[in-house]
XYZ file of C-alpha atoms in Angstrom:
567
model
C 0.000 0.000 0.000
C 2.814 2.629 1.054
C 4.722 0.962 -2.482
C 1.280 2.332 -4.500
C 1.019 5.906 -2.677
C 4.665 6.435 -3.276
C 4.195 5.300 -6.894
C 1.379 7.959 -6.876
C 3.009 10.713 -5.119
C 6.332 10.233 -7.614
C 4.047 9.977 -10.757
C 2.191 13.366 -9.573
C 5.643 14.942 -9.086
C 6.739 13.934 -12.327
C 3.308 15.440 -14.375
C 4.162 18.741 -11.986
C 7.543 19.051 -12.623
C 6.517 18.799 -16.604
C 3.825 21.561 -16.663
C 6.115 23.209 -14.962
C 8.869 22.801 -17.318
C 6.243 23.340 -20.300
C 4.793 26.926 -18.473
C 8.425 28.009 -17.916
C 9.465 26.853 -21.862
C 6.115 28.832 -22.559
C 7.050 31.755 -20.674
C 10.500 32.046 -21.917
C 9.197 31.681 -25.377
C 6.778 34.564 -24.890
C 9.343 36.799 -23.619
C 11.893 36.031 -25.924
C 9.116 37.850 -28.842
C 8.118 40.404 -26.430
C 8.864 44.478 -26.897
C 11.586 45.076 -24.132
C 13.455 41.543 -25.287
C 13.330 42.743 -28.998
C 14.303 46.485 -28.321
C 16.746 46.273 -26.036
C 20.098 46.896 -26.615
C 22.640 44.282 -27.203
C 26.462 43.571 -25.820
C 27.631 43.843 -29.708
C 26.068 47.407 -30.098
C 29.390 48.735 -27.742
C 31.479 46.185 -29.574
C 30.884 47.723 -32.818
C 31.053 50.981 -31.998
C 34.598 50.466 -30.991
C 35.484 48.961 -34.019
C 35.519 52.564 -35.085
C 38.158 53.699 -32.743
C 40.486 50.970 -33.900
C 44.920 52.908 -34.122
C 45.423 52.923 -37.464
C 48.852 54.432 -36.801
C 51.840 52.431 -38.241
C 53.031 50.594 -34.852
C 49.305 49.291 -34.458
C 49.247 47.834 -37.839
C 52.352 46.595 -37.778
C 51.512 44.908 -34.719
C 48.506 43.680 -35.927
C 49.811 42.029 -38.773
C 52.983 40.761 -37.105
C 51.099 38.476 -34.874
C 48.928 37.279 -38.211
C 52.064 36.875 -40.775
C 54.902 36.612 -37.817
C 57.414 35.235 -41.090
C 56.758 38.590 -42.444
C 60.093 40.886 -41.439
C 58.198 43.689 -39.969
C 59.539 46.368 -41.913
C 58.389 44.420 -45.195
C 54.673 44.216 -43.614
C 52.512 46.742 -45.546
C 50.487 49.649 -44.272
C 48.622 51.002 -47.261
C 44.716 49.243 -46.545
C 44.958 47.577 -50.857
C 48.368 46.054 -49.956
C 47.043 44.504 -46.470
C 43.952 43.439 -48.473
C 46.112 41.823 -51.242
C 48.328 40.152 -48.501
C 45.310 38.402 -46.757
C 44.170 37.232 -50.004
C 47.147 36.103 -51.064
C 48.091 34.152 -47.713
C 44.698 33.739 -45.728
C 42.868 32.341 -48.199
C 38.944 31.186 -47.731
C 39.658 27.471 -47.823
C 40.066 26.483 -44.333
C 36.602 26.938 -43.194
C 34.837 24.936 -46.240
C 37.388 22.266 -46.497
C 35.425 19.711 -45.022
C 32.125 20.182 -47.190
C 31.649 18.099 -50.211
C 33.005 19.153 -53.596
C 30.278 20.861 -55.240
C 29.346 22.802 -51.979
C 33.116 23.606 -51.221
C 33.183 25.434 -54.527
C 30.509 27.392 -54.310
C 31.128 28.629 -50.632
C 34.668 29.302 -51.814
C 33.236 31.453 -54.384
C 30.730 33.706 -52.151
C 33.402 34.022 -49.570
C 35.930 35.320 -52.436
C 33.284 38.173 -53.369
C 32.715 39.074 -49.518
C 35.184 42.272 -48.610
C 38.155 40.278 -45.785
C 36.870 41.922 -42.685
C 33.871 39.936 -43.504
C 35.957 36.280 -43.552
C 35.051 34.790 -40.256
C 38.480 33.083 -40.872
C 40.920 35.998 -40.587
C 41.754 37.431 -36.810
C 39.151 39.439 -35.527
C 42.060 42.317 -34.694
C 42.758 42.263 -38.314
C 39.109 42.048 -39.617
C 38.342 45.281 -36.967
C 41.434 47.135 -38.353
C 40.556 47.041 -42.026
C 36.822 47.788 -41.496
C 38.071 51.183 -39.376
C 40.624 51.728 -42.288
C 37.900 51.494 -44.629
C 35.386 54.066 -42.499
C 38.826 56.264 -42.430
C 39.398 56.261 -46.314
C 35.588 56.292 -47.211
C 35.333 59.849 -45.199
C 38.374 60.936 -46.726
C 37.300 59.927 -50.058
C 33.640 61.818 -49.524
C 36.155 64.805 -49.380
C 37.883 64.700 -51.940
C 34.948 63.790 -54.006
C 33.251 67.107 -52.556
C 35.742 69.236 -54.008
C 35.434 68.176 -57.417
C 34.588 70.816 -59.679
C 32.062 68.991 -61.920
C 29.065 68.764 -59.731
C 25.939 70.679 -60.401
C 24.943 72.920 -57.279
C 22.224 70.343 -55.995
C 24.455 66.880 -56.776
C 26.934 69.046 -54.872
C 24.487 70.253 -51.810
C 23.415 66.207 -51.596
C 26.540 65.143 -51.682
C 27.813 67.592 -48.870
C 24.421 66.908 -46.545
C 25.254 63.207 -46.822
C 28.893 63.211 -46.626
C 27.875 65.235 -43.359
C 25.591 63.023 -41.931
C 27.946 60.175 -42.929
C 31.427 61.483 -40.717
C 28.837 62.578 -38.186
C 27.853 59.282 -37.357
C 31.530 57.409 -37.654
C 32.882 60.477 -35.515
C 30.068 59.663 -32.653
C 31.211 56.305 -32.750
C 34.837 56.851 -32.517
C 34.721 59.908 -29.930
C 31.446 59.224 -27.844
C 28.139 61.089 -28.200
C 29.052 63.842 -25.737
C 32.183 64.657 -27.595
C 30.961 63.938 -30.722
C 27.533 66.187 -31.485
C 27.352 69.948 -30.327
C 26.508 70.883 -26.757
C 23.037 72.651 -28.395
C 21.912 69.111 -30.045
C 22.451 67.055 -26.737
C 20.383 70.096 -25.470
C 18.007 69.497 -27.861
C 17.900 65.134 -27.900
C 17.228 65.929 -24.215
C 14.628 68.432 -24.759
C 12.810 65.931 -27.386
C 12.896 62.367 -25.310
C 11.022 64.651 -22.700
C 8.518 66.113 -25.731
C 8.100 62.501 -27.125
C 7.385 61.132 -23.447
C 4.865 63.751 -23.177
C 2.898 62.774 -26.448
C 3.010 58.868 -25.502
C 0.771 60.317 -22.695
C -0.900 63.273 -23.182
C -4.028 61.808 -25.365
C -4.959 58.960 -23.461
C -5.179 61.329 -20.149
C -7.739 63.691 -22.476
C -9.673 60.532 -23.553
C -9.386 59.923 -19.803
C -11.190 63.289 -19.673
C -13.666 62.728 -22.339
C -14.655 58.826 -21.009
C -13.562 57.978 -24.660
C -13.035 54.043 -23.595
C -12.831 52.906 -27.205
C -9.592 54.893 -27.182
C -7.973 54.060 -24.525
C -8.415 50.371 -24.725
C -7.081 50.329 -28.371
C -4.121 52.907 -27.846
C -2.540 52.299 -23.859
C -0.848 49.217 -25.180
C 0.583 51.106 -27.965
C 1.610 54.101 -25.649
C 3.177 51.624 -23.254
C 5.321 49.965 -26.424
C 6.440 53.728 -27.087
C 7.442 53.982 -23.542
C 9.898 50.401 -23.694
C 11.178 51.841 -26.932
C 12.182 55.376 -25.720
C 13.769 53.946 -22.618
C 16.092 51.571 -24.485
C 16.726 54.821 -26.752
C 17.735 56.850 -24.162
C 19.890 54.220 -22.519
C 21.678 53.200 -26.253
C 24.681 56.136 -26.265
C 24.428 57.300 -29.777
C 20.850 58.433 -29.489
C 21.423 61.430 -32.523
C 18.613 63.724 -33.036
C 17.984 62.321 -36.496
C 17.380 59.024 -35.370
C 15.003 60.023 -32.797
C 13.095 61.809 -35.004
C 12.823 58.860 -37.392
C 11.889 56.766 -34.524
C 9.228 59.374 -33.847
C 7.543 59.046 -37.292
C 7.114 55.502 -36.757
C 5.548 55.666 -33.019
C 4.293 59.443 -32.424
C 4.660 62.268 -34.387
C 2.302 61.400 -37.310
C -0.900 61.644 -35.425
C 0.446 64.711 -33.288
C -2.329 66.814 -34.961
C -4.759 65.058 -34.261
C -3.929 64.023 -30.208
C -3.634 67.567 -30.125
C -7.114 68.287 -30.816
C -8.218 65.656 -28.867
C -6.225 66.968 -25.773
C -7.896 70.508 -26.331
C -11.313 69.160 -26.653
C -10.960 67.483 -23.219
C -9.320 71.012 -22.207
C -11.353 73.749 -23.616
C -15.103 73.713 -23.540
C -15.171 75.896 -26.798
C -13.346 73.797 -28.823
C -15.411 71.029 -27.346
C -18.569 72.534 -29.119
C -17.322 73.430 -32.324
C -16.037 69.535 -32.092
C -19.341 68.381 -32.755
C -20.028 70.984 -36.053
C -19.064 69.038 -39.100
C -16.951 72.047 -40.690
C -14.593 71.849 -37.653
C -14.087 67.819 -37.744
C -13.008 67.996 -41.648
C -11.216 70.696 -41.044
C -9.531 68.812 -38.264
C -9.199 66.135 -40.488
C -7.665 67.894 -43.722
C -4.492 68.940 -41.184
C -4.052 65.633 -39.719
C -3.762 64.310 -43.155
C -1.540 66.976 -44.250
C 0.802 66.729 -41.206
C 0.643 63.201 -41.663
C 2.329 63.050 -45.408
C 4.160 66.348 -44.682
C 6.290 65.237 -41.912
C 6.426 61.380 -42.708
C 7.420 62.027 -46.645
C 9.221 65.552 -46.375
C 13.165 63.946 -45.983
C 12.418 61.298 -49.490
C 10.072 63.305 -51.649
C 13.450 66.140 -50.341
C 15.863 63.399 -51.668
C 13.647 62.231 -54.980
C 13.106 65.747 -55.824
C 16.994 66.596 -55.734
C 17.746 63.562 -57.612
C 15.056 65.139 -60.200
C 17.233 68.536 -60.108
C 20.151 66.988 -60.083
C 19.354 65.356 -63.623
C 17.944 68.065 -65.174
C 20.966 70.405 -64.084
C 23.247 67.610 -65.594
C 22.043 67.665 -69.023
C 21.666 71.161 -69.012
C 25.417 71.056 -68.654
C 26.000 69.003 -71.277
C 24.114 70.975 -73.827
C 25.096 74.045 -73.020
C 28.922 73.496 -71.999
C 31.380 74.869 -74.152
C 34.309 71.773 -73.176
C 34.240 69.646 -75.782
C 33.321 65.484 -75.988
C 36.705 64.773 -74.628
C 36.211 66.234 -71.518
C 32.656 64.932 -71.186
C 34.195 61.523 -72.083
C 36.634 61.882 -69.072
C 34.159 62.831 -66.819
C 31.871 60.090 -67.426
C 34.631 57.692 -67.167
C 35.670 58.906 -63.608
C 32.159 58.972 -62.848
C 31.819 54.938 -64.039
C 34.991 54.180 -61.859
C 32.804 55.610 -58.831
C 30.058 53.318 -59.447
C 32.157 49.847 -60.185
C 30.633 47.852 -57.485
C 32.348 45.446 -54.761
C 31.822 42.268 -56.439
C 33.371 43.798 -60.143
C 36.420 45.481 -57.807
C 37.589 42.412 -56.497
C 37.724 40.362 -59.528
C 39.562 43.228 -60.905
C 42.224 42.911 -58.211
C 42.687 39.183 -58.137
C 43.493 39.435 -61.960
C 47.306 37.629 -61.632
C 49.550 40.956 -62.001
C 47.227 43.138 -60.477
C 48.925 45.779 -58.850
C 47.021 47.911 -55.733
C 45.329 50.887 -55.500
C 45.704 53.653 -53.840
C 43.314 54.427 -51.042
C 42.109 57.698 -53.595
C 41.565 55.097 -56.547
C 38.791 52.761 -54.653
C 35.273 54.007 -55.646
C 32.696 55.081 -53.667
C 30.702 52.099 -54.148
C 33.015 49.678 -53.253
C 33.663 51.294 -49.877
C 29.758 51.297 -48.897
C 29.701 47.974 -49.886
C 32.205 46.998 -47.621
C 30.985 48.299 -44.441
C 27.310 46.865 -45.286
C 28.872 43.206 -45.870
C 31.000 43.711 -42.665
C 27.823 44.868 -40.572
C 26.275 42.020 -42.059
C 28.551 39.840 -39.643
C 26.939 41.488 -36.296
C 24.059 40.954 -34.446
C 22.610 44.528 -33.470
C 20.004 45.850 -31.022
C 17.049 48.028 -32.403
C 18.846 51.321 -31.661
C 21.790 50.329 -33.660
C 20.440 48.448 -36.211
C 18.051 51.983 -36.992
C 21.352 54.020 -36.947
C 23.389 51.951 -39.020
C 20.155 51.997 -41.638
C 19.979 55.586 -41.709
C 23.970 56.113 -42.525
C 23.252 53.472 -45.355
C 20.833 56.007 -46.488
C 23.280 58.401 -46.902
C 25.712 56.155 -48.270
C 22.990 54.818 -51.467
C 21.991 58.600 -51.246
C 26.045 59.590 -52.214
C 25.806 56.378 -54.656
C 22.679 57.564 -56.515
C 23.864 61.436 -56.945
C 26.408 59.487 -59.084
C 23.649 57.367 -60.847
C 21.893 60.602 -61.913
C 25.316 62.306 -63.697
C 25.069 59.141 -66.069
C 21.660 59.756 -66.791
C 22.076 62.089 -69.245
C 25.538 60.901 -70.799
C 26.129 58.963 -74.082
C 27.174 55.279 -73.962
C 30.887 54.732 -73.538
C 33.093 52.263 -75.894
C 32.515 48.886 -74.526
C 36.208 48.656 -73.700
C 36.371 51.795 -72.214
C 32.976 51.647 -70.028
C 34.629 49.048 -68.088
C 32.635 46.102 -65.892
C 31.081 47.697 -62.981
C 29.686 44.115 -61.951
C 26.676 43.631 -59.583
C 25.260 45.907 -57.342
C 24.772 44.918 -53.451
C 21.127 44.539 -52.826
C 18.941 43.588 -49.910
C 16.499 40.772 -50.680
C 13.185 42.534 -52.289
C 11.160 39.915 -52.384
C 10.393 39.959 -48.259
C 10.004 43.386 -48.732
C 7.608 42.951 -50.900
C 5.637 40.417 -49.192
C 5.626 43.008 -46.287
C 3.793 45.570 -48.617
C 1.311 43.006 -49.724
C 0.426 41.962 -46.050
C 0.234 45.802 -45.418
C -2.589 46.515 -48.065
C -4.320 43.809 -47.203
C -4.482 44.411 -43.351
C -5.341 47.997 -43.658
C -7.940 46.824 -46.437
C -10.081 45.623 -43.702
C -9.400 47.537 -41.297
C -10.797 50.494 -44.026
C -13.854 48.477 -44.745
C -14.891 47.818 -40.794
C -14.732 51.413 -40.296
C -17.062 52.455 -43.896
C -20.059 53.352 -41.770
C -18.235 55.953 -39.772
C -16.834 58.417 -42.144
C -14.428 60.754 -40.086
C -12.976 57.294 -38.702
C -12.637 55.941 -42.243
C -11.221 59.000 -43.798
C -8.679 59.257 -40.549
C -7.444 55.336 -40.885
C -7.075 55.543 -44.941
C -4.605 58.485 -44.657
C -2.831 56.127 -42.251
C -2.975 53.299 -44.067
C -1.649 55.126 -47.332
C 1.202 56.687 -45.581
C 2.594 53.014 -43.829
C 1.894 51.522 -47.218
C 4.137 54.449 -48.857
C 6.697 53.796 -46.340
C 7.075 50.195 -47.101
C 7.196 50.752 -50.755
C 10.091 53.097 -49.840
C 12.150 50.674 -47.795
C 11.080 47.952 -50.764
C 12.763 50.486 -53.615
C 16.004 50.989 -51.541
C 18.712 48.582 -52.037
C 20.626 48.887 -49.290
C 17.776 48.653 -46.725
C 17.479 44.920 -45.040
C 14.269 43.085 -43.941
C 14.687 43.337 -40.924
C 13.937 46.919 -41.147
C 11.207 46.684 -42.721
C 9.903 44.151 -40.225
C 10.242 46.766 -37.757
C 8.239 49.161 -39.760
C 5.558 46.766 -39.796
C 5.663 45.992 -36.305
C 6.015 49.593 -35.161
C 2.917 50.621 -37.757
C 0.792 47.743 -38.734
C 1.041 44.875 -36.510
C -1.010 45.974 -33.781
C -3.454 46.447 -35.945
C -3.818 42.842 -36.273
C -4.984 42.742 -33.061
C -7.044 45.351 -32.602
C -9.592 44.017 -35.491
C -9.985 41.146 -32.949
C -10.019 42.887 -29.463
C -11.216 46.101 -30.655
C -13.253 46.406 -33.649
C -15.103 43.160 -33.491
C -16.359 43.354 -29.646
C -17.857 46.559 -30.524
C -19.097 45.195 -33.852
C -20.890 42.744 -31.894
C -21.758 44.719 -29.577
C -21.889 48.598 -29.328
C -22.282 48.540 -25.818
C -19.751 46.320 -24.999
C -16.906 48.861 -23.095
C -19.626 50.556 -21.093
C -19.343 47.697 -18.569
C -16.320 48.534 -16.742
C -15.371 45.003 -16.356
C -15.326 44.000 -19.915
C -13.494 47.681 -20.558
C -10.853 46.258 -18.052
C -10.272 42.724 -19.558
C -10.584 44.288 -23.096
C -8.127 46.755 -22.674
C -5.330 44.295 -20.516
C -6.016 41.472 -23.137
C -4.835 44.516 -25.438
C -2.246 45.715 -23.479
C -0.984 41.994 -23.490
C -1.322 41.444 -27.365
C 0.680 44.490 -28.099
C 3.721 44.129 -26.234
C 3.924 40.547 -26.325
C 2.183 38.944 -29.270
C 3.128 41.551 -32.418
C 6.890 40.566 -32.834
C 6.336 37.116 -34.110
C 4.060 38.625 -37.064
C 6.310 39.647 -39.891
C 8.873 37.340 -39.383
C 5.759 34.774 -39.576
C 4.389 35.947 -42.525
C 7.937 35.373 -44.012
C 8.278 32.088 -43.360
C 4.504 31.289 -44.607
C 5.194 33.512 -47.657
C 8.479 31.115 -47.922
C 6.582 27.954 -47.841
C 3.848 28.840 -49.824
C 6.549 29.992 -52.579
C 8.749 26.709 -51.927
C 5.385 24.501 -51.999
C 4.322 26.605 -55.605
C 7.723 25.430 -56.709
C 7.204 21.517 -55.345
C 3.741 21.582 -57.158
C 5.114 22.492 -60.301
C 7.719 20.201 -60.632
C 5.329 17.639 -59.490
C 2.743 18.627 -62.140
C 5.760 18.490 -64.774
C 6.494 14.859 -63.910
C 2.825 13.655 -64.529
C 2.849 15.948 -67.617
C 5.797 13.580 -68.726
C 4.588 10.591 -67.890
């Protein structure tokens, strides 16, 4: 009898101590996709920025090299960045690390790893890898300048140029020297001034809905105010918080509806704008400036860049037609202008021609040194705060490469064998991207349709919906921007949405007077609270990997379908 309760007793423990195990798994699992885990900032964020403040003096590459190539005499070791880059291909070959794969598989890793810039071979000492990438940053500044004080540019190729070569040393100098010794004393005034504006707008409407028992908007919105809250806090506590990226944070989270929380706030405020609230002239008027604000401040830095790019062409060919130099000179220029847009992949197979002799740290083009830091930031593992920094300064880097892009526009085709191979541009995947947009449209399709019978509602959420689907058509179009940026986008803009079809438009669908009971208000509006800062992270990456199978299953089905064909 004691032999069957202890049987009991040990079986009970061991169904306990596996829900327990399961709810702890579960937990973990949760957290893992939740908004602090995903926006917090990582231990790599500080190791990357230091790569940046890597000696690049002669002793430290000396040293560096020394304890790589230690047969190497050291005053034979080279300190020009092409010679150190010739010398690691020459002696650190990628073989090592794909030896043991089979033949066919060998080759072809050989191969990508031979088009990847050295600081990104996983092979090659990390000291080395760091010191390259820094010497890279170094010479691409350096080469900005020199490329800004070329007389050929048109005044607006010349004013983009400048505001991105800026923006560029800005950031790398931030990096290298700290934020505090890196911005002026006025911005850190102002970064400070604007984390306590943004805090105030992730609060400020749902206190006047507060005011105006407006329970609908509070139990779709707190949840997204608290997310705002996690985000700014692991902002403010990542060091190189600029001003910029703030503000492009902002668009994301807060500033596009300012306008209209602003109202809202003064209508809970001022009794007089609470009457002429309810006339129908005031409420479009309302309306018209929220959607103005809306695609004034969300689209004014592109439609800025598009409309430059626009200048910048027509400005171009004017100069062409009206300049007195002769085709020679034109010739010349376009040449120099092709050498700036050879990309990385064309560059290298240029150098490992046998007999190749290398460049000069003026001679590399532009292209080749963006695509060289975006392969070597490939290799790290960023928080959100990073990750949006380093996706802005790619920005200005395709923003330099595309000035470039529109002073061929205009020009006549070069001899083939003096146009020269400029070889494959780096590009993010597009078709993610892409899937992104479609899941966008049709998200905000219904959301549109549940809210036709209320036409201020309808016309507010379509201006929404146009300007997120904009925005992901933007990051889509830009080559160097990755997915996971634009899976931020859509969880910052579009995945709560998900869930408030399901926790707040259908309850009240069903029921109109569903949030007047204060208990269903309170379960609504924690079950929302819940949703948005721990179920929206796991959306885009799933609709990836359904978009993924579906696409890999189209492909099975095919081939399937071919075979029967066949037979």
């Amino acid at each position: 009898m004691n032999k069957s309760r202890s049987d009991k007793q040990s079986a009970a423990g061991h169904v306990f101590r596996r829900m327990r195990a399961c709810i702890s798994k579960s937990a973990f699992f949760i957290w893992k996709w939740s908004i602090p885990y995903k926006n917090r900032n990582l231990p790599q964020d500080d190791v990357y920025a230091a790569i940046w403040k890597t000696d690049l003096d002669e002793t430290s590459m000396h040293a560096a090299l020394h304890s790589v190539f230690p047969d190497i005499p050291a005053d034979q070791l080279p300190i020009e960045e092409e010679h150190v880059r010739q010398l690691i291909r020459q002696r650190l070959p990628p073989i090592s690390d794909v030896q043991e794969m089979p033949g066919e598989k060998e080759a072809q890793q050989k191969q990508l790893l031979e088009q990847e810039p050295e600081e990104a071979w996983p092979h090659v000492p990390e000291n080395l890898r760091h010191m390259l990438a820094a010497a890279n940053a170094k010479n691409l500044e350096k080469k900005l300048q020199l490329l800004s004080e070329e007389v050929y540019h048109p005044s607006q190729g010349l004013g983009a140029i400048l505001r991105h070569k800026s923006s560029v040393c800005k950031t790398f100098r931030i990096w290298r020297c700290g934020f505090a010794a890196g911005v002026s004393r006025t911005e850190r005034i102002g970064v400070n001034l604007f984390f306590l504006f943004l805090i105030f707008c992730s609060v400020y409407p749902n206190v006047a809905a507060g005011f105006l028992d407006e329970r609908s908007y509070n139990q779709r919105s707190i949840g997204s105010r608290i997310m705002s809250l996690f985000q700014l806090f692991f902002l403010w506590t990542y060091p190189y918080h600029t001003m910029w990226l703030l503000f492009n944070w902002s668009l994301e989270r807060l500033l596009g509806g300012l306008v209209g929380s602003t109202v809202y706030a003064f209508v809970a405020i001022f009794p007089s704008v609470k009457v002429a609230y309810k006339e129908p002239w005031f409420r479009t008027m309302i309306l018209v400036l929220t959607i103005a604000w809306q695609m004034g401040v969300q689209f004014s830095p592109p439609v800025r860049d598009y409309v430059v790019r626009l200048l910048t062409r027509h400005q171009m060919s004017r100069l062409r037609r009206s300049s007195k130099k002769g085709d020679a000179y034109w010739t010349g220029f376009d040449k120099a202008v092709h050498r700036e847009l050879v990309s990385l992949e064309a560059y290298i197979e240029q150098q490992s021609k046998p007999g190749a002799a290398p460049q000069s740290w003026q001679d590399v083009p532009v292209k080749v040194r963006a695509e060289r830091y975006i392969r070597f930031t490939h290799c790290f593992k960023l928080g959100r705060g990073a990750d949006q920094l380093i996706g802005l300064l790619k920005d200005d880097m395709e923003g330099i490469v595309n000035i470039y892009d529109d002073y061929l526009s205009s020009a006549k085709a070069l001899p083939e064998g003096e146009a020269g191979n400029q070889g494959k541009d780096h590009r993010e995947p597009r078709l993610p991207k892409l899937m992104l947009v479609i899941f966008d449209i049709i998200v905000f399709a219904y959301v549109c349709f549940s809210f036709w019978s209320q036409p201020f509602t309808f016309n507010t959420v379509v201006a929404y919906s146009a300007v997120v689907v904009f925005k992901q058509t933007i990051i889509l179009c830009k080559r160097y921007q990755t997915v996971a940026n634009a899976s931020r986008l859509f969880t910052n803009m579009v995945a709560f949405n998900i869930w408030g079809i399901f926790l707040v438009s259908l309850p009240v669908t069903i029921n109109r007077n569903v949030l007047q009971d204060n208990g269903n208000w309170v379960a609504l509006t924690v079950a929302m609270v819940i949703a948005t800062n721990f179920l929206i992270e796991p959306i885009a990456p799933l609709f990836l990997v359904m978009s993924e199978k579906m696409a890999a299953g189209t492909v099975w089905l095919e081939q399937k379908l071919k075979l029967r064909s066949r037979e």
